[in-house]
Amino acid sequence: MNTGGSFSRVLAGFPVDLVEAARPGPRARSITRALEAAGSPASDVTLIEGILAEHAEDREQVPRFLLVRDGKLVIDEFLFGNDMHSDEAGYDRLPNLIPLIVQRQSMVPYVVLEASAGGGRIRTFLSGREHSDSDERMIGEAEHLHEAKGGGLSHRPHAHHTEEIWKRNASELAQAVNELIVRNRVHLLVVTGDPHVVDLVAAALTAPAKAILVTLGSDTLAAGASDEQLDELVSTSLARLRRTHQEDVISRAAMQEGVDNSGTDHRLQPLVHALQQATVDTLLLDLEALGTHTLLALDGPPWIAAVPSETFGTAIVESAPAAEALTRAAIATGAEVTVVEHGTLPDHAAAALIRG
């Protein structure tokens, strides 16, 4: 984004045309025409045409974000959960990356462990995606595993041995999960199963794993078991994580003393100055509050200006929607961008956490 030049950008539901044919369908042709009309080079159009020709009749449409430059694919991501109303295609020096940013900030890596006395199932997910990234079943020791009839673990001949097997199996599950959490930088761990097994697994987890643990005392591996409770727990836990992260960043931005780093409508200039000086660590945007306000996108450093007199001699690319211009300047200067819910920035449409 900070190297200049223009990009071909497509945001469209994939697969584009559900009926396989020897020639492109109507939506694919419409996207191609829009790219050509916007000035996309032939190499970009050819590459995108090949992607549009992909067929996958076995699944529902999912928004897909494509960014191409000089015939090379820069970004290709599915935006699961994105609500789009129509296909978008264009060629621009300032491509709108906000849909991609919104998607990425909602993508939280998490692990679900469904534990039983004899082993368990470990799945890794990236929130927003329908299917797991990995799915592993672990089978532990089984000798004298089941509780004695009528007395549970109170039957002394086998009780102690059974408990030790449970502990070893739980420890193996915990070890596998501990490694996943470090390797995948997991933010949430959900453990389900018999309450006693869940307790054994929890006891064997490392401190970082315990810090992100939520549990459900229900055997979701049992035949006929419903995933409804598990799905609800995951959903509410992920929502809480996102809310906590957002509140933390907003709070830290508000606590910075002596820095006028926020604004709304015509008062965005202090925030623009911070971006020009490359001092922004995290940019917070309320898209709805920013509305139709515009800022100047520049061809190089300082990347953004509120008025022509503050471009420092850098050419103006265009007068762009404020959210897009702010986002581009943030990315170009190495800042993180967080889109917040409307109204969470009191009296402001945008704010920044300044680098220490």
PDB file of C-alpha atoms in Angstrom, residues 25-271:
ATOM      1  CA  GLY A  25     -21.459 -16.323 -16.592  1.00  0.00           C
ATOM      2  CA  PRO A  26     -23.221 -12.950 -16.382  1.00  0.00           C
ATOM      3  CA  ARG A  27     -21.764 -11.890 -13.032  1.00  0.00           C
ATOM      4  CA  ALA A  28     -18.216 -12.781 -14.058  1.00  0.00           C
ATOM      5  CA  ARG A  29     -18.636 -10.806 -17.282  1.00  0.00           C
ATOM      6  CA  SER A  30     -20.015  -7.838 -15.343  1.00  0.00           C
ATOM      7  CA  ILE A  31     -17.025  -7.845 -12.974  1.00  0.00           C
ATOM      8  CA  THR A  32     -14.583  -8.101 -15.878  1.00  0.00           C
ATOM      9  CA  ARG A  33     -16.245  -5.201 -17.697  1.00  0.00           C
ATOM     10  CA  ALA A  34     -16.131  -3.062 -14.551  1.00  0.00           C
ATOM     11  CA  LEU A  35     -12.402  -3.730 -14.158  1.00  0.00           C
ATOM     12  CA  GLU A  36     -11.690  -2.892 -17.795  1.00  0.00           C
ATOM     13  CA  ALA A  37     -13.770   0.291 -17.584  1.00  0.00           C
ATOM     14  CA  ALA A  38     -11.851   1.359 -14.469  1.00  0.00           C
ATOM     15  CA  GLY A  39      -8.530   0.903 -16.275  1.00  0.00           C
ATOM     16  CA  SER A  40      -7.269  -2.410 -14.868  1.00  0.00           C
ATOM     17  CA  PRO A  41      -4.333  -3.718 -16.938  1.00  0.00           C
ATOM     18  CA  ALA A  42      -4.885  -6.821 -19.041  1.00  0.00           C
ATOM     19  CA  SER A  43      -2.604  -8.890 -16.787  1.00  0.00           C
ATOM     20  CA  ASP A  44      -4.809  -8.107 -13.769  1.00  0.00           C
ATOM     21  CA  VAL A  45      -8.008  -8.878 -15.648  1.00  0.00           C
ATOM     22  CA  THR A  46      -6.656 -12.195 -16.942  1.00  0.00           C
ATOM     23  CA  LEU A  47      -5.656 -13.325 -13.461  1.00  0.00           C
ATOM     24  CA  ILE A  48      -9.005 -12.333 -11.972  1.00  0.00           C
ATOM     25  CA  GLU A  49     -10.896 -14.023 -14.824  1.00  0.00           C
ATOM     26  CA  GLY A  50      -9.162 -17.272 -13.920  1.00  0.00           C
ATOM     27  CA  ILE A  51     -10.242 -16.929 -10.295  1.00  0.00           C
ATOM     28  CA  LEU A  52     -13.796 -16.047 -11.313  1.00  0.00           C
ATOM     29  CA  ALA A  53     -13.939 -19.240 -13.361  1.00  0.00           C
ATOM     30  CA  GLU A  54     -13.549 -21.390 -10.247  1.00  0.00           C
ATOM     31  CA  HIS A  55     -16.617 -23.487  -9.492  1.00  0.00           C
ATOM     32  CA  ALA A  56     -17.726 -24.882  -6.159  1.00  0.00           C
ATOM     33  CA  GLU A  57     -21.363 -25.895  -6.374  1.00  0.00           C
ATOM     34  CA  ASP A  58     -21.089 -27.814  -3.102  1.00  0.00           C
ATOM     35  CA  ARG A  59     -21.196 -24.743  -0.873  1.00  0.00           C
ATOM     36  CA  GLU A  60     -23.057 -21.483  -0.437  1.00  0.00           C
ATOM     37  CA  GLN A  61     -21.659 -18.204  -1.673  1.00  0.00           C
ATOM     38  CA  VAL A  62     -19.078 -16.490   0.530  1.00  0.00           C
ATOM     39  CA  PRO A  63     -17.728 -12.961  -0.071  1.00  0.00           C
ATOM     40  CA  ARG A  64     -14.188 -13.093  -1.438  1.00  0.00           C
ATOM     41  CA  PHE A  65     -11.731 -10.194  -1.404  1.00  0.00           C
ATOM     42  CA  LEU A  66      -9.189 -10.004  -4.222  1.00  0.00           C
ATOM     43  CA  LEU A  67      -6.420  -7.450  -4.610  1.00  0.00           C
ATOM     44  CA  VAL A  68      -4.206  -7.699  -7.687  1.00  0.00           C
ATOM     45  CA  ARG A  69      -1.318  -5.562  -8.882  1.00  0.00           C
ATOM     46  CA  ASP A  70       0.699  -5.912 -12.084  1.00  0.00           C
ATOM     47  CA  GLY A  71      -0.820  -9.327 -12.749  1.00  0.00           C
ATOM     48  CA  LYS A  72       0.142 -10.676  -9.326  1.00  0.00           C
ATOM     49  CA  LEU A  73      -2.233 -11.691  -6.553  1.00  0.00           C
ATOM     50  CA  VAL A  74      -1.628  -9.535  -3.471  1.00  0.00           C
ATOM     51  CA  ILE A  75      -4.596 -10.556  -1.293  1.00  0.00           C
ATOM     52  CA  ASP A  76      -7.091 -13.398  -1.664  1.00  0.00           C
ATOM     53  CA  GLU A  77      -9.318 -13.956   1.357  1.00  0.00           C
ATOM     54  CA  PHE A  78     -12.835 -15.199   2.029  1.00  0.00           C
ATOM     55  CA  LEU A  79     -14.771 -12.803   4.256  1.00  0.00           C
ATOM     56  CA  PHE A  80     -16.972 -15.197   6.191  1.00  0.00           C
ATOM     57  CA  GLY A  81     -19.847 -13.408   7.893  1.00  0.00           C
ATOM     58  CA  ASN A  82     -19.503 -10.288   5.732  1.00  0.00           C
ATOM     59  CA  ASP A  83     -22.841  -8.835   4.641  1.00  0.00           C
ATOM     60  CA  MET A  84     -22.423  -7.585   1.098  1.00  0.00           C
ATOM     61  CA  HIS A  85     -25.240  -6.429  -1.139  1.00  0.00           C
ATOM     62  CA  SER A  86     -23.591  -6.340  -4.567  1.00  0.00           C
ATOM     63  CA  ASP A  87     -20.341  -7.172  -6.317  1.00  0.00           C
ATOM     64  CA  GLU A  88     -17.602  -4.538  -6.261  1.00  0.00           C
ATOM     65  CA  ALA A  89     -14.832  -4.192  -8.835  1.00  0.00           C
ATOM     66  CA  GLY A  90     -12.441  -1.359  -9.606  1.00  0.00           C
ATOM     67  CA  TYR A  91      -8.921  -0.128 -10.232  1.00  0.00           C
ATOM     68  CA  ASP A  92      -7.602   2.439  -7.794  1.00  0.00           C
ATOM     69  CA  ARG A  93      -4.486   3.805  -6.150  1.00  0.00           C
ATOM     70  CA  LEU A  94      -6.457   3.814  -2.904  1.00  0.00           C
ATOM     71  CA  PRO A  95      -8.326   0.478  -2.702  1.00  0.00           C
ATOM     72  CA  ASN A  96     -10.861   0.200   0.092  1.00  0.00           C
ATOM     73  CA  LEU A  97      -9.464  -2.327   2.582  1.00  0.00           C
ATOM     74  CA  ILE A  98     -12.026  -1.732   5.325  1.00  0.00           C
ATOM     75  CA  PRO A  99     -14.078  -4.922   4.660  1.00  0.00           C
ATOM     76  CA  LEU A 100     -10.841  -6.918   4.938  1.00  0.00           C
ATOM     77  CA  ILE A 101      -9.826  -5.136   8.155  1.00  0.00           C
ATOM     78  CA  VAL A 102     -13.224  -5.736   9.747  1.00  0.00           C
ATOM     79  CA  GLN A 103     -12.963  -9.422   8.852  1.00  0.00           C
ATOM     80  CA  ARG A 104      -9.415  -9.829  10.135  1.00  0.00           C
ATOM     81  CA  GLN A 105     -10.065  -8.172  13.484  1.00  0.00           C
ATOM     82  CA  SER A 106     -12.920 -10.610  14.094  1.00  0.00           C
ATOM     83  CA  MET A 107     -10.767 -13.654  13.283  1.00  0.00           C
ATOM     84  CA  VAL A 108      -9.823 -15.098  16.670  1.00  0.00           C
ATOM     85  CA  PRO A 109      -7.903 -18.407  16.875  1.00  0.00           C
ATOM     86  CA  TYR A 110      -9.477 -20.760  19.395  1.00  0.00           C
ATOM     87  CA  VAL A 111      -9.400 -24.418  20.437  1.00  0.00           C
ATOM     88  CA  VAL A 112     -12.262 -26.722  21.396  1.00  0.00           C
ATOM     89  CA  LEU A 113     -11.376 -29.825  23.416  1.00  0.00           C
ATOM     90  CA  GLU A 114     -14.159 -32.361  23.906  1.00  0.00           C
ATOM     91  CA  ALA A 115     -12.760 -34.597  26.635  1.00  0.00           C
ATOM     92  CA  SER A 116     -13.762 -38.009  27.903  1.00  0.00           C
ATOM     93  CA  ALA A 117     -12.172 -40.475  30.290  1.00  0.00           C
ATOM     94  CA  GLY A 118     -10.723 -42.409  27.360  1.00  0.00           C
ATOM     95  CA  GLY A 119      -9.412 -39.559  25.245  1.00  0.00           C
ATOM     96  CA  GLY A 120     -10.876 -36.652  23.376  1.00  0.00           C
ATOM     97  CA  ARG A 121     -11.304 -34.587  20.259  1.00  0.00           C
ATOM     98  CA  ILE A 122      -9.235 -31.430  19.705  1.00  0.00           C
ATOM     99  CA  ARG A 123     -10.280 -28.940  17.045  1.00  0.00           C
ATOM    100  CA  THR A 124      -8.684 -25.622  16.109  1.00  0.00           C
ATOM    101  CA  PHE A 125     -10.743 -22.826  14.621  1.00  0.00           C
ATOM    102  CA  LEU A 126     -10.455 -19.310  13.299  1.00  0.00           C
ATOM    103  CA  SER A 127     -13.633 -17.487  14.277  1.00  0.00           C
ATOM    104  CA  GLY A 128     -15.835 -16.531  11.371  1.00  0.00           C
ATOM    105  CA  ARG A 129     -15.004 -19.679   9.441  1.00  0.00           C
ATOM    106  CA  GLU A 130     -17.575 -22.417   9.183  1.00  0.00           C
ATOM    107  CA  HIS A 131     -15.215 -25.391   9.464  1.00  0.00           C
ATOM    108  CA  SER A 132     -12.329 -26.251  11.775  1.00  0.00           C
ATOM    109  CA  ASP A 133      -8.742 -25.817  10.614  1.00  0.00           C
ATOM    110  CA  SER A 134      -7.699 -29.096  12.225  1.00  0.00           C
ATOM    111  CA  ASP A 135      -9.492 -32.002  13.876  1.00  0.00           C
ATOM    112  CA  GLU A 136      -7.596 -34.589  15.936  1.00  0.00           C
ATOM    113  CA  ARG A 137      -8.938 -37.485  17.993  1.00  0.00           C
ATOM    114  CA  MET A 138      -6.774 -38.820  20.804  1.00  0.00           C
ATOM    115  CA  ILE A 139      -7.327 -42.244  22.354  1.00  0.00           C
ATOM    116  CA  GLY A 140      -5.888 -42.843  25.797  1.00  0.00           C
ATOM    117  CA  GLU A 141      -5.505 -45.892  28.014  1.00  0.00           C
ATOM    118  CA  ALA A 142      -8.639 -47.985  28.453  1.00  0.00           C
ATOM    119  CA  GLU A 143      -7.791 -50.684  31.028  1.00  0.00           C
ATOM    120  CA  HIS A 144     -10.254 -50.631  33.983  1.00  0.00           C
ATOM    121  CA  LEU A 145     -11.483 -47.317  32.631  1.00  0.00           C
ATOM    122  CA  HIS A 146     -15.191 -47.525  33.338  1.00  0.00           C
ATOM    123  CA  GLU A 147     -16.579 -46.921  36.771  1.00  0.00           C
ATOM    124  CA  ALA A 148     -17.835 -49.964  38.664  1.00  0.00           C
ATOM    125  CA  LYS A 149     -21.579 -50.428  38.626  1.00  0.00           C
ATOM    126  CA  GLY A 150     -23.476 -49.093  41.566  1.00  0.00           C
ATOM    127  CA  GLY A 151     -20.497 -47.634  43.327  1.00  0.00           C
ATOM    128  CA  GLY A 152     -18.641 -45.432  40.907  1.00  0.00           C
ATOM    129  CA  LEU A 153     -15.107 -44.871  42.033  1.00  0.00           C
ATOM    130  CA  SER A 154     -15.930 -46.028  45.564  1.00  0.00           C
ATOM    131  CA  HIS A 155     -15.137 -49.647  44.631  1.00  0.00           C
ATOM    132  CA  ARG A 156     -11.614 -49.738  45.992  1.00  0.00           C
ATOM    133  CA  PRO A 157     -10.132 -52.645  43.961  1.00  0.00           C
ATOM    134  CA  HIS A 158     -10.252 -50.622  40.764  1.00  0.00           C
ATOM    135  CA  ALA A 159     -11.010 -47.064  41.875  1.00  0.00           C
ATOM    136  CA  HIS A 160      -7.453 -45.873  42.372  1.00  0.00           C
ATOM    137  CA  HIS A 161      -6.189 -47.493  39.171  1.00  0.00           C
ATOM    138  CA  THR A 162      -9.095 -46.021  37.181  1.00  0.00           C
ATOM    139  CA  GLU A 163      -8.462 -42.555  38.577  1.00  0.00           C
ATOM    140  CA  GLU A 164      -4.784 -42.758  37.630  1.00  0.00           C
ATOM    141  CA  ILE A 165      -5.697 -43.703  34.056  1.00  0.00           C
ATOM    142  CA  TRP A 166      -8.127 -40.784  33.888  1.00  0.00           C
ATOM    143  CA  LYS A 167      -5.387 -38.446  35.091  1.00  0.00           C
ATOM    144  CA  ARG A 168      -2.859 -39.733  32.560  1.00  0.00           C
ATOM    145  CA  ASN A 169      -5.343 -39.417  29.701  1.00  0.00           C
ATOM    146  CA  ALA A 170      -6.314 -35.922  30.836  1.00  0.00           C
ATOM    147  CA  SER A 171      -2.650 -34.961  31.097  1.00  0.00           C
ATOM    148  CA  GLU A 172      -2.000 -36.094  27.512  1.00  0.00           C
ATOM    149  CA  LEU A 173      -4.938 -34.026  26.279  1.00  0.00           C
ATOM    150  CA  ALA A 174      -3.757 -31.009  28.254  1.00  0.00           C
ATOM    151  CA  GLN A 175      -0.226 -31.329  26.895  1.00  0.00           C
ATOM    152  CA  ALA A 176      -1.492 -31.369  23.307  1.00  0.00           C
ATOM    153  CA  VAL A 177      -3.638 -28.303  23.977  1.00  0.00           C
ATOM    154  CA  ASN A 178      -0.811 -26.460  25.752  1.00  0.00           C
ATOM    155  CA  GLU A 179       1.382 -26.887  22.669  1.00  0.00           C
ATOM    156  CA  LEU A 180      -1.382 -25.717  20.326  1.00  0.00           C
ATOM    157  CA  ILE A 181      -1.971 -22.565  22.353  1.00  0.00           C
ATOM    158  CA  VAL A 182       1.670 -21.537  22.062  1.00  0.00           C
ATOM    159  CA  ARG A 183       2.085 -22.547  18.428  1.00  0.00           C
ATOM    160  CA  ASN A 184      -1.160 -20.984  17.134  1.00  0.00           C
ATOM    161  CA  ARG A 185      -1.309 -18.026  19.541  1.00  0.00           C
ATOM    162  CA  VAL A 186      -4.739 -19.162  20.657  1.00  0.00           C
ATOM    163  CA  HIS A 187      -6.954 -16.618  22.440  1.00  0.00           C
ATOM    164  CA  LEU A 188      -9.710 -18.929  23.689  1.00  0.00           C
ATOM    165  CA  LEU A 189      -9.765 -22.514  24.973  1.00  0.00           C
ATOM    166  CA  VAL A 190     -13.088 -24.307  25.418  1.00  0.00           C
ATOM    167  CA  VAL A 191     -13.097 -27.651  27.251  1.00  0.00           C
ATOM    168  CA  THR A 192     -16.230 -29.800  27.449  1.00  0.00           C
ATOM    169  CA  GLY A 193     -16.934 -33.216  28.939  1.00  0.00           C
ATOM    170  CA  ASP A 194     -17.737 -35.010  32.155  1.00  0.00           C
ATOM    171  CA  PRO A 195     -17.168 -32.419  34.944  1.00  0.00           C
ATOM    172  CA  HIS A 196     -14.571 -34.638  36.649  1.00  0.00           C
ATOM    173  CA  VAL A 197     -12.639 -35.114  33.399  1.00  0.00           C
ATOM    174  CA  VAL A 198     -12.828 -31.378  32.699  1.00  0.00           C
ATOM    175  CA  ASP A 199     -11.375 -30.699  36.157  1.00  0.00           C
ATOM    176  CA  LEU A 200      -8.518 -33.138  35.532  1.00  0.00           C
ATOM    177  CA  VAL A 201      -7.695 -31.504  32.196  1.00  0.00           C
ATOM    178  CA  ALA A 202      -7.863 -28.014  33.704  1.00  0.00           C
ATOM    179  CA  ALA A 203      -5.480 -29.021  36.491  1.00  0.00           C
ATOM    180  CA  ALA A 204      -2.892 -30.164  33.929  1.00  0.00           C
ATOM    181  CA  LEU A 205      -3.012 -26.997  31.822  1.00  0.00           C
ATOM    182  CA  THR A 206      -0.264 -24.389  31.870  1.00  0.00           C
ATOM    183  CA  ALA A 207      -0.926 -20.938  33.323  1.00  0.00           C
ATOM    184  CA  PRO A 208      -1.365 -19.314  29.866  1.00  0.00           C
ATOM    185  CA  ALA A 209      -3.913 -21.994  28.930  1.00  0.00           C
ATOM    186  CA  LYS A 210      -5.819 -21.582  32.197  1.00  0.00           C
ATOM    187  CA  ALA A 211      -5.990 -17.834  31.595  1.00  0.00           C
ATOM    188  CA  ILE A 212      -8.052 -18.325  28.422  1.00  0.00           C
ATOM    189  CA  LEU A 213     -10.079 -21.345  29.592  1.00  0.00           C
ATOM    190  CA  VAL A 214     -13.864 -21.635  29.632  1.00  0.00           C
ATOM    191  CA  THR A 215     -15.559 -24.944  30.437  1.00  0.00           C
ATOM    192  CA  LEU A 216     -18.810 -26.756  29.788  1.00  0.00           C
ATOM    193  CA  GLY A 217     -19.702 -29.744  31.969  1.00  0.00           C
ATOM    194  CA  SER A 218     -21.485 -31.671  29.247  1.00  0.00           C
ATOM    195  CA  ASP A 219     -20.428 -34.750  27.262  1.00  0.00           C
ATOM    196  CA  THR A 220     -20.651 -33.371  23.726  1.00  0.00           C
ATOM    197  CA  LEU A 221     -18.970 -36.508  22.359  1.00  0.00           C
ATOM    198  CA  ALA A 222     -21.824 -38.785  23.449  1.00  0.00           C
ATOM    199  CA  ALA A 223     -24.015 -40.303  20.734  1.00  0.00           C
ATOM    200  CA  GLY A 224     -26.905 -37.990  19.933  1.00  0.00           C
ATOM    201  CA  ALA A 225     -25.415 -35.083  21.886  1.00  0.00           C
ATOM    202  CA  SER A 226     -26.345 -31.609  20.654  1.00  0.00           C
ATOM    203  CA  ASP A 227     -23.758 -28.946  19.841  1.00  0.00           C
ATOM    204  CA  GLU A 228     -26.176 -26.157  20.736  1.00  0.00           C
ATOM    205  CA  GLN A 229     -24.717 -25.458  24.192  1.00  0.00           C
ATOM    206  CA  LEU A 230     -21.164 -25.627  22.885  1.00  0.00           C
ATOM    207  CA  ASP A 231     -21.899 -23.299  19.967  1.00  0.00           C
ATOM    208  CA  GLU A 232     -23.574 -20.795  22.285  1.00  0.00           C
ATOM    209  CA  LEU A 233     -20.651 -20.875  24.726  1.00  0.00           C
ATOM    210  CA  VAL A 234     -18.131 -20.313  21.933  1.00  0.00           C
ATOM    211  CA  SER A 235     -20.187 -17.466  20.468  1.00  0.00           C
ATOM    212  CA  THR A 236     -20.599 -15.603  23.751  1.00  0.00           C
ATOM    213  CA  SER A 237     -16.953 -16.150  24.722  1.00  0.00           C
ATOM    214  CA  LEU A 238     -15.675 -14.788  21.398  1.00  0.00           C
ATOM    215  CA  ALA A 239     -17.976 -11.769  21.655  1.00  0.00           C
ATOM    216  CA  ARG A 240     -16.663 -11.085  25.148  1.00  0.00           C
ATOM    217  CA  LEU A 241     -13.055 -11.310  23.936  1.00  0.00           C
ATOM    218  CA  ARG A 242     -13.642  -8.825  21.118  1.00  0.00           C
ATOM    219  CA  ARG A 243     -15.495  -6.447  23.421  1.00  0.00           C
ATOM    220  CA  THR A 244     -12.765  -6.609  26.063  1.00  0.00           C
ATOM    221  CA  HIS A 245     -10.016  -5.948  23.497  1.00  0.00           C
ATOM    222  CA  GLN A 246     -11.915  -3.007  22.051  1.00  0.00           C
ATOM    223  CA  GLU A 247     -12.639  -1.521  25.469  1.00  0.00           C
ATOM    224  CA  ASP A 248      -8.982  -1.896  26.447  1.00  0.00           C
ATOM    225  CA  VAL A 249      -7.711  -0.010  23.392  1.00  0.00           C
ATOM    226  CA  ILE A 250     -10.334   2.720  23.791  1.00  0.00           C
ATOM    227  CA  SER A 251      -9.485   3.082  27.473  1.00  0.00           C
ATOM    228  CA  ARG A 252      -5.751   3.349  26.800  1.00  0.00           C
ATOM    229  CA  ALA A 253      -6.353   5.958  24.103  1.00  0.00           C
ATOM    230  CA  ALA A 254      -8.534   7.999  26.470  1.00  0.00           C
ATOM    231  CA  MET A 255      -5.940   7.831  29.273  1.00  0.00           C
ATOM    232  CA  GLN A 256      -3.136   9.395  27.231  1.00  0.00           C
ATOM    233  CA  GLU A 257      -2.689  12.808  28.764  1.00  0.00           C
ATOM    234  CA  GLY A 258      -1.862  15.943  26.841  1.00  0.00           C
ATOM    235  CA  VAL A 259      -2.495  14.422  23.421  1.00  0.00           C
ATOM    236  CA  ASP A 260      -5.321  15.841  21.333  1.00  0.00           C
ATOM    237  CA  ASN A 261      -5.639  12.763  19.165  1.00  0.00           C
ATOM    238  CA  SER A 262      -9.304  12.432  18.380  1.00  0.00           C
ATOM    239  CA  GLY A 263     -11.955  14.257  16.449  1.00  0.00           C
ATOM    240  CA  THR A 264     -15.242  14.203  14.648  1.00  0.00           C
ATOM    241  CA  ASP A 265     -16.318  15.586  11.288  1.00  0.00           C
ATOM    242  CA  HIS A 266     -14.375  18.831  10.681  1.00  0.00           C
ATOM    243  CA  ARG A 267     -12.256  18.279  13.828  1.00  0.00           C
ATOM    244  CA  LEU A 268     -10.213  15.368  12.447  1.00  0.00           C
ATOM    245  CA  GLN A 269      -7.142  17.537  11.935  1.00  0.00           C
ATOM    246  CA  PRO A 270      -5.304  16.576  15.178  1.00  0.00           C
ATOM    247  CA  LEU A 271      -5.648  12.899  14.283  1.00  0.00           C
TER     248      LEU A 271
END
